[in-house]
CSV table of C-alpha atoms and ligand atoms in Angstrom, one decimal:
chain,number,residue,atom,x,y,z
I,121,UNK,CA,0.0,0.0,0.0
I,122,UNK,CA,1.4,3.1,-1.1
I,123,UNK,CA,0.4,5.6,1.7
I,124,UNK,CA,1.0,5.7,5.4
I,125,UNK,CA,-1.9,4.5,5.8
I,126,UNK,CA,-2.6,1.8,8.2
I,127,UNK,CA,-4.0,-2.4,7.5
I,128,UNK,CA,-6.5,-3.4,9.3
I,129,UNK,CA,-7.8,-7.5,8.8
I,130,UNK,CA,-10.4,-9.0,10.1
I,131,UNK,CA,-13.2,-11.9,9.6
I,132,UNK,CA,-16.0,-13.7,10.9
I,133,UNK,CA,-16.8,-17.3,9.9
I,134,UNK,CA,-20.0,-17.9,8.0
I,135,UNK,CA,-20.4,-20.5,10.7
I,136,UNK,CA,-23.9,-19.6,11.8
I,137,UNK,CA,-26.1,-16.5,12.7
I,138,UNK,CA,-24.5,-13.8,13.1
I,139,UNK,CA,-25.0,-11.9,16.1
I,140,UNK,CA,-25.1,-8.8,17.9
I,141,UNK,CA,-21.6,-9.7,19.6
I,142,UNK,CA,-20.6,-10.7,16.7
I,143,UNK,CA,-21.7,-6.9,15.2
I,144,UNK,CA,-20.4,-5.5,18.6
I,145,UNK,CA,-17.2,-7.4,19.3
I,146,UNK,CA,-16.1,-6.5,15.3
I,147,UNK,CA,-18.2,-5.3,12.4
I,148,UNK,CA,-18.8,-2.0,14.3
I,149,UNK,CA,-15.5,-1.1,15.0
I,150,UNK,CA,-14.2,-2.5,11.8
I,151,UNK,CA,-17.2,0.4,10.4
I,152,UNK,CA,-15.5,3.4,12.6
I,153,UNK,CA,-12.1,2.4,11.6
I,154,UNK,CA,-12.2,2.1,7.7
I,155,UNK,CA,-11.9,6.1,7.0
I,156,UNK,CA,-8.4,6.0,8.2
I,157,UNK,CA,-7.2,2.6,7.0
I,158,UNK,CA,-6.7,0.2,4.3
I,159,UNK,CA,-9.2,-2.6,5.2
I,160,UNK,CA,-9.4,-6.1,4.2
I,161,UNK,CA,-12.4,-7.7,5.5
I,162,UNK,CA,-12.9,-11.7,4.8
I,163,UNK,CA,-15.9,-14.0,5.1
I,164,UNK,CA,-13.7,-16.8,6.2
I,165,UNK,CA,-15.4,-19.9,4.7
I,166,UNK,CA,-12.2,-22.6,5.5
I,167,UNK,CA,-12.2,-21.6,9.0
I,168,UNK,CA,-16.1,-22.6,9.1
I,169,UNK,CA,-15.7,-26.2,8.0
I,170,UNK,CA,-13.9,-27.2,11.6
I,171,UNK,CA,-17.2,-28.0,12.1
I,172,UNK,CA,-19.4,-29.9,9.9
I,173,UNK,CA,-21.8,-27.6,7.8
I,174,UNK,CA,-24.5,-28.4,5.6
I,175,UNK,CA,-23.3,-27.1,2.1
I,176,UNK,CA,-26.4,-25.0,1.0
I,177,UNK,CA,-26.4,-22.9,4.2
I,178,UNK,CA,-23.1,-22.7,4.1
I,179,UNK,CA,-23.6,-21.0,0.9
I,180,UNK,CA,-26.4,-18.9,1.6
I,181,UNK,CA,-24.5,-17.9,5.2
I,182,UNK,CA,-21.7,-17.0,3.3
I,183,UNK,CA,-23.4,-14.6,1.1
I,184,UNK,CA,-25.4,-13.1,3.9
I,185,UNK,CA,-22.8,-12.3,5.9
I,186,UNK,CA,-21.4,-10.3,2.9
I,187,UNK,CA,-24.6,-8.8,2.7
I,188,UNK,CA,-24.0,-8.0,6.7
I,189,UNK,CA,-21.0,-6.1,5.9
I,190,UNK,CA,-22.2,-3.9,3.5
I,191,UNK,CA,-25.2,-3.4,5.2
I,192,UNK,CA,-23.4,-2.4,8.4
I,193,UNK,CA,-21.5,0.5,6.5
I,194,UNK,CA,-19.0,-1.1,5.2
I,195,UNK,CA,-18.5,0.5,2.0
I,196,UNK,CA,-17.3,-2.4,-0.5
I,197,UNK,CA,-15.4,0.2,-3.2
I,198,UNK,CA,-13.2,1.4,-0.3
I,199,UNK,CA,-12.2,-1.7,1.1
I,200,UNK,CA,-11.6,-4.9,0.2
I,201,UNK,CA,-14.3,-7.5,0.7
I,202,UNK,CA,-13.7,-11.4,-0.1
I,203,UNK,CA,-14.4,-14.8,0.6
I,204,UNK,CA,-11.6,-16.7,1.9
I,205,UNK,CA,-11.4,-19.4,-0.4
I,206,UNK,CA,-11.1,-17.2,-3.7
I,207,UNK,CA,-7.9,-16.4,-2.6
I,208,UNK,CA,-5.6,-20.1,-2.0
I,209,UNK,CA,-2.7,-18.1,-0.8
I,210,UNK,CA,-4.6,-18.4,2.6
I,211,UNK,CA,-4.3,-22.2,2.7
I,212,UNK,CA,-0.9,-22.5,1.1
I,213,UNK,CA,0.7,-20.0,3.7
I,214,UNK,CA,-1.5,-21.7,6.4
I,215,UNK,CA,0.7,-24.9,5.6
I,216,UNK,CA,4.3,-23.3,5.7
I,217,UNK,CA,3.6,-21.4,9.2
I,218,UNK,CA,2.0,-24.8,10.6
I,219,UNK,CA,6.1,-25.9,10.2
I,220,UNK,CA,6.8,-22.9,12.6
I,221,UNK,CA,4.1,-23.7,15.2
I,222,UNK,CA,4.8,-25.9,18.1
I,223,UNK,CA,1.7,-28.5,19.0
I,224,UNK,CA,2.4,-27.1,22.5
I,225,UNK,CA,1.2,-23.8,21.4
I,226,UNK,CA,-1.9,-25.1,19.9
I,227,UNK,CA,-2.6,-27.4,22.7
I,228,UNK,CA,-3.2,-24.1,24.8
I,229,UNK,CA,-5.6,-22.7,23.0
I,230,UNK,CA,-8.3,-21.8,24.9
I,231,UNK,CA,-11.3,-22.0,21.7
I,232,UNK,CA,-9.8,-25.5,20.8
I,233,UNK,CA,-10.4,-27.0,23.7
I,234,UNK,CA,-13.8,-25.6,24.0
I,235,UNK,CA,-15.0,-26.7,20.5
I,236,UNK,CA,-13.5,-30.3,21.3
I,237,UNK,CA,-15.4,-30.6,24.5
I,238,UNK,CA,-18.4,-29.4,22.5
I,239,UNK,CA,-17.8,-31.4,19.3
I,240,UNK,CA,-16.5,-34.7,20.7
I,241,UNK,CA,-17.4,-37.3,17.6
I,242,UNK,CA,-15.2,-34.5,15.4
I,243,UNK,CA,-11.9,-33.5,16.8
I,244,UNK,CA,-10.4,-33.3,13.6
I,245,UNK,CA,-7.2,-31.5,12.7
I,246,UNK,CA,-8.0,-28.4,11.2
I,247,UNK,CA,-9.9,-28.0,14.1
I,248,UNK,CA,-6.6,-27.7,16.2
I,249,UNK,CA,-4.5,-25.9,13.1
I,250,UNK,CA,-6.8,-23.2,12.8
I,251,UNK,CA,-4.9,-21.0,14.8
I,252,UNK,CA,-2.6,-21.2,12.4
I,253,UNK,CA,-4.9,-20.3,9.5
I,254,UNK,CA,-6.3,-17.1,10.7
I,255,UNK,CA,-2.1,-16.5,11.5
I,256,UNK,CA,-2.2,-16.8,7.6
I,257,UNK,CA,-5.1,-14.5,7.6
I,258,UNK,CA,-3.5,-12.2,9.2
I,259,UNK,CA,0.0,-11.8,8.1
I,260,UNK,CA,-0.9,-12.2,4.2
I,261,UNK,CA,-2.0,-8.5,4.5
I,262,UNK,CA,1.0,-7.3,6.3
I,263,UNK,CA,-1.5,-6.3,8.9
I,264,UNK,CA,-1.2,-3.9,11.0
I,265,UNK,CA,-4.5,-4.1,13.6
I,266,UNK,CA,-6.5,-6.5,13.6
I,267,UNK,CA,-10.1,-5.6,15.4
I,268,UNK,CA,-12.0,-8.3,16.9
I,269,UNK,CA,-13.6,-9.7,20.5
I,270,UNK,CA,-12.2,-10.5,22.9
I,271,UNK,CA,-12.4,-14.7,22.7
I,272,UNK,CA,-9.7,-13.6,19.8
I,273,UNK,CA,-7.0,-12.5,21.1
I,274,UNK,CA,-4.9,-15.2,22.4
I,275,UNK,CA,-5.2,-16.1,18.4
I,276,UNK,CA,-3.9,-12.8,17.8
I,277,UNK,CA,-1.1,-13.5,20.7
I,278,UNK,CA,-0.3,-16.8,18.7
I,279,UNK,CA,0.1,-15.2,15.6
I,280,UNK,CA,2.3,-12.7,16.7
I,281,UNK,CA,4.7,-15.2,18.2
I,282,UNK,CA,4.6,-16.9,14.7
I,283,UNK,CA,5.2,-13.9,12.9
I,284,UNK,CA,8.2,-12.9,15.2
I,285,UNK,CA,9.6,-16.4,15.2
I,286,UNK,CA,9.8,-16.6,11.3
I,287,UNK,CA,11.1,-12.8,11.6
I,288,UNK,CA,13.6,-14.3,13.8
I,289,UNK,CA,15.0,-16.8,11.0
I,290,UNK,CA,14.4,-14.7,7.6
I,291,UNK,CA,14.7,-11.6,8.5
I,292,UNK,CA,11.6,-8.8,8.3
I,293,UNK,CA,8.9,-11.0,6.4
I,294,UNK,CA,6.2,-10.3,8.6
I,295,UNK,CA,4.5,-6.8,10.1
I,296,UNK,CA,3.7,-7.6,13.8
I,297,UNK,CA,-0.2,-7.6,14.1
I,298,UNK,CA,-1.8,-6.0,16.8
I,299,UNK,CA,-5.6,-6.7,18.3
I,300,UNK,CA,-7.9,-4.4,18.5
I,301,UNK,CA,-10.8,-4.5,21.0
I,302,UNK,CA,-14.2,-2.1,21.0
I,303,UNK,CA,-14.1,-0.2,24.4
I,304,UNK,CA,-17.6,-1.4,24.9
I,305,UNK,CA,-19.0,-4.8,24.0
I,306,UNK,CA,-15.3,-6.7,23.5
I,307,UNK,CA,-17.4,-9.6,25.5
I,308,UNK,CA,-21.3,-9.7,24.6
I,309,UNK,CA,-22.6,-12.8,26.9
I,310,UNK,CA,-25.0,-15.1,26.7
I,311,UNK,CA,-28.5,-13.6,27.8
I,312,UNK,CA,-29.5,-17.4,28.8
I,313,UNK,CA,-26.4,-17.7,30.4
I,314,UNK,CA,-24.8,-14.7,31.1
I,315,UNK,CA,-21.4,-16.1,32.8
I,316,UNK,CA,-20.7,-17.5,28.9
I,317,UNK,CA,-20.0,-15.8,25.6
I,318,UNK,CA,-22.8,-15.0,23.1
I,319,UNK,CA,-22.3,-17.5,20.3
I,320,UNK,CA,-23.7,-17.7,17.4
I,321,UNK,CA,-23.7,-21.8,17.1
I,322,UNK,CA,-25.5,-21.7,21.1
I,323,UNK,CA,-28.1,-24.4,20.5
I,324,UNK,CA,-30.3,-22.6,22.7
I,325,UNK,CA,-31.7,-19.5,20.3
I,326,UNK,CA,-33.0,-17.4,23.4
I,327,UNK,CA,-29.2,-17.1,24.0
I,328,UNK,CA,-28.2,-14.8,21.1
I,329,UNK,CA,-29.5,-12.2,19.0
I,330,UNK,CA,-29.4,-12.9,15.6
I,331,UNK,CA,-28.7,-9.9,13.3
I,332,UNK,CA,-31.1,-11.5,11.4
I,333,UNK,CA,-34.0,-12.0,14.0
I,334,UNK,CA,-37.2,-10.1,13.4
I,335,UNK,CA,-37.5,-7.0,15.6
I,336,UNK,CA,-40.5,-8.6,17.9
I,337,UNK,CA,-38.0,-11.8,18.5
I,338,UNK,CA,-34.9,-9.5,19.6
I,339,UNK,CA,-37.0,-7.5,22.2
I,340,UNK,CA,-38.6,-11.0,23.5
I,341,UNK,CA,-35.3,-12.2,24.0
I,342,UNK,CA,-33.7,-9.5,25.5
I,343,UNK,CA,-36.7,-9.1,27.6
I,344,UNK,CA,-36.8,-12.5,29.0
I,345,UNK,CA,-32.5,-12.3,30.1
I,346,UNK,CA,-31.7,-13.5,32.5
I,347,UNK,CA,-30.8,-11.1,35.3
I,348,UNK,CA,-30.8,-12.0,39.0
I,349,UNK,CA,-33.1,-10.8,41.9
I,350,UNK,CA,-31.2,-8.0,43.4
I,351,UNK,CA,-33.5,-5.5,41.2
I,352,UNK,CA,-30.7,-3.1,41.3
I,353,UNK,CA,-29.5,-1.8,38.2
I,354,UNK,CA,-25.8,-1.4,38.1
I,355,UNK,CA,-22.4,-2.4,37.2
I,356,UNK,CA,-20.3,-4.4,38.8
I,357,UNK,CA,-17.5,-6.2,37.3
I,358,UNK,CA,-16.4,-9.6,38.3
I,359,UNK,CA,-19.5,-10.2,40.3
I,360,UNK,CA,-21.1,-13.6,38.9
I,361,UNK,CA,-24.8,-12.3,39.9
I,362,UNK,CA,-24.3,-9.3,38.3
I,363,UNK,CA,-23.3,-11.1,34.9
I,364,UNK,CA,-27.1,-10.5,33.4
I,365,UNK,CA,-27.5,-6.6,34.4
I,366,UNK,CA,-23.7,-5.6,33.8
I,367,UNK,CA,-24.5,-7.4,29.7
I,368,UNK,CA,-27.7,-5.2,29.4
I,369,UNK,CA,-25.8,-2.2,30.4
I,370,UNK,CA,-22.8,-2.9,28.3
I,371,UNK,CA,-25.1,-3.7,25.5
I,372,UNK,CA,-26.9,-0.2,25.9
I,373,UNK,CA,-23.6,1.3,25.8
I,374,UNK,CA,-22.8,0.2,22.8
I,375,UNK,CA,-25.7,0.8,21.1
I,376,UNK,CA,-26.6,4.0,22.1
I,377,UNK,CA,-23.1,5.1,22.7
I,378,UNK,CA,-23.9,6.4,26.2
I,379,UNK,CA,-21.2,5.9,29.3
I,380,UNK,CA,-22.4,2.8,31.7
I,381,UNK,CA,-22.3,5.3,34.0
I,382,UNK,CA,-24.9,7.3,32.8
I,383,UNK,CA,-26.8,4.4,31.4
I,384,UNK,CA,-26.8,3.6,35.4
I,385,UNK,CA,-27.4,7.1,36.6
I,386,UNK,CA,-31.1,7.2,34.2
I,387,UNK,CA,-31.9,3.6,36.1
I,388,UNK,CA,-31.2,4.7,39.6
I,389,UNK,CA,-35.1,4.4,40.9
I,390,UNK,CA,-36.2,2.0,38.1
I,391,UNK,CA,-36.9,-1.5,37.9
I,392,UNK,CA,-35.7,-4.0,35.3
I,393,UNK,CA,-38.9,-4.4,33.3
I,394,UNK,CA,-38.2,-0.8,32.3
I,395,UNK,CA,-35.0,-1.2,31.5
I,396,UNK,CA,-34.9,-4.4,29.5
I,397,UNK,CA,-38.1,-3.0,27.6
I,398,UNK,CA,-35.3,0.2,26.6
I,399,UNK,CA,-32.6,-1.9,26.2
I,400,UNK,CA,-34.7,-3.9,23.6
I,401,UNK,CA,-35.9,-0.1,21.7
I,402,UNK,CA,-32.4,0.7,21.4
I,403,UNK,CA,-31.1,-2.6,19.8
I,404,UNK,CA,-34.0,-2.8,17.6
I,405,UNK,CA,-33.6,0.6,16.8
I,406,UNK,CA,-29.8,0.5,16.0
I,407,UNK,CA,-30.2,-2.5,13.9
I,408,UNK,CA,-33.1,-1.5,11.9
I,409,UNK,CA,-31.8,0.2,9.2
I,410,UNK,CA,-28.9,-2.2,8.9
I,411,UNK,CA,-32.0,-4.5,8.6
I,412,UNK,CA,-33.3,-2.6,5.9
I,413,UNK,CA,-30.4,-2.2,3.8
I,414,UNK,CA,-29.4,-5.9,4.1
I,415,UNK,CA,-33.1,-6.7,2.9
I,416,UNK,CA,-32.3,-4.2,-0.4
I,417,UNK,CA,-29.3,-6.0,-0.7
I,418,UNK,CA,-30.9,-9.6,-0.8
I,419,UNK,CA,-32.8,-8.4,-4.1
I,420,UNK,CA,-29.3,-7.3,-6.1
I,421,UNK,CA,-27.2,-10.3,-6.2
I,422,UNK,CA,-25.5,-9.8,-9.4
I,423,UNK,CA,-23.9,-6.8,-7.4
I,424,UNK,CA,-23.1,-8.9,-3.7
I,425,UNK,CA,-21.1,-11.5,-7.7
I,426,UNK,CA,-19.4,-8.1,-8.7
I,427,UNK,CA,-18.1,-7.5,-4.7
I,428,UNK,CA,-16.7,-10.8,-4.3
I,429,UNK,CA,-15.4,-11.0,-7.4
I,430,UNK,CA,-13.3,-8.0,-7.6
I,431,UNK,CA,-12.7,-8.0,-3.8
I,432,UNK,CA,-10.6,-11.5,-4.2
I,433,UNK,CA,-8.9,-9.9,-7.7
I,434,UNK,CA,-7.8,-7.3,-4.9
I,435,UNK,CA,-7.4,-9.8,-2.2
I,436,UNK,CA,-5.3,-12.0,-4.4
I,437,UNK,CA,-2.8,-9.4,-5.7
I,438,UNK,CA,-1.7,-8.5,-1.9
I,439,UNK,CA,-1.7,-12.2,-0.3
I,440,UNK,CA,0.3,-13.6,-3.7
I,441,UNK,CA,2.8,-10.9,-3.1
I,442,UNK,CA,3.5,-11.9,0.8
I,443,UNK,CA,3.5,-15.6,-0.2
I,444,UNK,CA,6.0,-15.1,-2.8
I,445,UNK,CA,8.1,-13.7,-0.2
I,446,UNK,CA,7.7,-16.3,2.1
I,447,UNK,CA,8.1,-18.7,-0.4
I,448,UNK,CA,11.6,-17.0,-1.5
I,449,UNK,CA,13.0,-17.0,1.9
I,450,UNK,CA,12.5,-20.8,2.7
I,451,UNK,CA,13.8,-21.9,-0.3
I,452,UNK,CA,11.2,-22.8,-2.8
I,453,UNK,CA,11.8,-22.2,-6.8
I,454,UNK,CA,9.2,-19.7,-7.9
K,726,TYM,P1,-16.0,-15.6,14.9
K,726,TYM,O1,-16.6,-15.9,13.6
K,726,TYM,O2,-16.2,-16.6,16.0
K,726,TYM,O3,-16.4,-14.2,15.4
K,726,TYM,C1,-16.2,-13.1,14.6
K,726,TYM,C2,-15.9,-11.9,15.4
K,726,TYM,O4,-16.9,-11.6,16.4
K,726,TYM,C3,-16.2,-11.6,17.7
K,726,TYM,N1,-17.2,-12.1,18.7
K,726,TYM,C4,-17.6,-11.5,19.8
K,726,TYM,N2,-17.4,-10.3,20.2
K,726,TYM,C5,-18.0,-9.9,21.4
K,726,TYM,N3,-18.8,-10.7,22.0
K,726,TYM,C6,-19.1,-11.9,21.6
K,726,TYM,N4,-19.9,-12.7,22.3
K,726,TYM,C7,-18.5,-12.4,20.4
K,726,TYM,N5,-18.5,-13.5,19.7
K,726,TYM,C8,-17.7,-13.4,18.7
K,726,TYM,C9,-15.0,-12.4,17.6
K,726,TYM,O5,-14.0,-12.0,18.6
K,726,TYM,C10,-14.5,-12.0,16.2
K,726,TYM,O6,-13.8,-10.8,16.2
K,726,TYM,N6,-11.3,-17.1,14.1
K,726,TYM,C11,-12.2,-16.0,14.0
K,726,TYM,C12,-12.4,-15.5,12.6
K,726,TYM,C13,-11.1,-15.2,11.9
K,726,TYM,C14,-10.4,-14.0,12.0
K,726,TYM,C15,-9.3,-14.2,11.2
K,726,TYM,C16,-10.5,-12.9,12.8
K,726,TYM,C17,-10.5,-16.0,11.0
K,726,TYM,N7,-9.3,-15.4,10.6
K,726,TYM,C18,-8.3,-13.2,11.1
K,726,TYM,C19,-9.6,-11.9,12.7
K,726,TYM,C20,-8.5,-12.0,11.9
K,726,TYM,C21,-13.6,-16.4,14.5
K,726,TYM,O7,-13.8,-17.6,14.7
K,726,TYM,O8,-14.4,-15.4,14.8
């Protein structure tokens, strides 16, 4: 890239609904960011097949989650918006830094022990190597930030320590990524469960908030969180019991943009019916016109062809270039 500029990547896996942490955690800030930075934004499709999928919503998730971005505010002409597997550089770099990361490191990761707990009849090995994929992500772009959630970042840790190890043997190859978390909503939780992360493959549906759920459904389900029986609204971090109220607030926060602290303030001599009934309004509210634009998009998609397309010419150019050099240094005849 040819200005100062800095490179922002990021992704989301077109594993399942989207949801409102998922918007939160990411797809917002990666919205505020793009003005002042060269953005590459994938719909990683590899990553998603860790876990089985059924190929036709795979397909159609994939496409909508396109349709998510752009309907979001992420203007496609600006940046660069792809599907992962348009551009193979991903997997062929994803195989040379798997011979620079220890099974030790991978062992630790916090996300692949979780999804093999969870998915014990499929503990298969791209499951444990994708780590090393999003590394390849990553470092194809010579990114500079990398905005996500929070459940990311020891990913982001990982890839850094790649990076700097490979650094380490063939000189500068790699720009050190950093992470990049929202200041609210880094951790959206569960509303079932509000001790666990909001995810968008919960089997239970009252859990999450689809980006996708119609208006009525989001407010029942925020509505019916689970808070505790304290009936005081405020924050408190690190206290279990509080886990339900301190989500509401943070997700007011970050729809509305307010401070906790004056979110808490408005509260002080109301009860939690009012507040999860506001709470609702404002999500609803904030994601209605992303709602609407997403719906314009679903009727144009000779256009969402035309994004993908020339987002992985784009996509390809960059990641070829960085491969290249990797492939130079180790000793393989280009
Ligand atoms: P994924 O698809 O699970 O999630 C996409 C993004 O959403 C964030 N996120 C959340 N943020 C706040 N609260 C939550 N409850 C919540 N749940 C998810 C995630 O942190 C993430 O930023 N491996 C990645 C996708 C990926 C990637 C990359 C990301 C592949 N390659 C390269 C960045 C750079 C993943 O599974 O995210």
């Amino acid at each position: 890239m040819e200005d100062n500029k800095k490179v922002i990547f990021s992704a989301v896996q077109p594993s399942g609904n989207i949801t409102l942490g998922n918007y939160l955690g990411a797809i917002k800030n990666w919205v505020d960011l793009q003005n002042d930075h060269h953005c590459c934004y994938s719909i990683v499709d590899e990553h998603s097949i860790t876990v089985r999928q059924n190929p036709q919503e795979l397909k159609k998730r994939t496409l909508d989650l396109l349709k998510i971005y752009i309907a979001c505010g992420i203007d496609p002409e600006e940046n660069i918006l792809f599907i992962q597997s348009h551009v193979p550089a991903h997997a062929q770099l994803a195989w040379v830094l798997n011979c620079y990361t220890y099974t030790g490191e991978l062992s630790r990761m916090t996300q692949f022990k979780d999804k093999s707990k969870k998915h014990t009849d499929n503990v298969n090995a791209g499951l444990y190597t994708y780590p090393v994929l999003m590394a390849a992500d990553i470092l194809l772009y010579q990114a500079d930030l990398v905005p996500v959630g929070k459940d990311q970042m020891q990913h982001i840790e990982l890839t850094r320590n790649i990076a700097q190890r490979f650094n380490g043997i063939y000189g500068d190859v790699f720009k050190i990524p950093e992470g990049f978390m929202p200041k609210a909503g880094a951790k959206v939780m569960s509303l079932a469960e509000p001790t666990k992360k909001m995810s968008k493959s919960d089997e239970n549906p009252k859990a999450y908030i689809s980006m996708l759920d119609d208006f009525n459904v989001i407010a029942k389900k925020i509505k019916s969180a689970v808070t505790d029986s304290e009936g005081i609204i405020e924050y408190r971090e690190n206290d279990d019991t509080k886990a339900g109220v301190n989500n509401l607030l943070t997700i007011m926060s970050a729809v509305t943009g307010r401070s906790i602290d004056s979110i808490v303030a408005e509260y002080q001599s109301k009860g939690y019916g009012d507040f999860k009934a506001d709470v609702a309004e404002a999500v609803v509210e904030h994601i209605r016109p992303i709602r609407q634009r997403y719906d314009e998009l679903s009727e144009d998609k000779a256009y969402l062809i035309d994004i993908y397309t020339k987002g992985a010419e784009r996509a390809n150019r960059i990641a070829q270039r960085t491969l290249n050099k990797v492939y130079k240094k180790i000793g393989f005849i280009l």
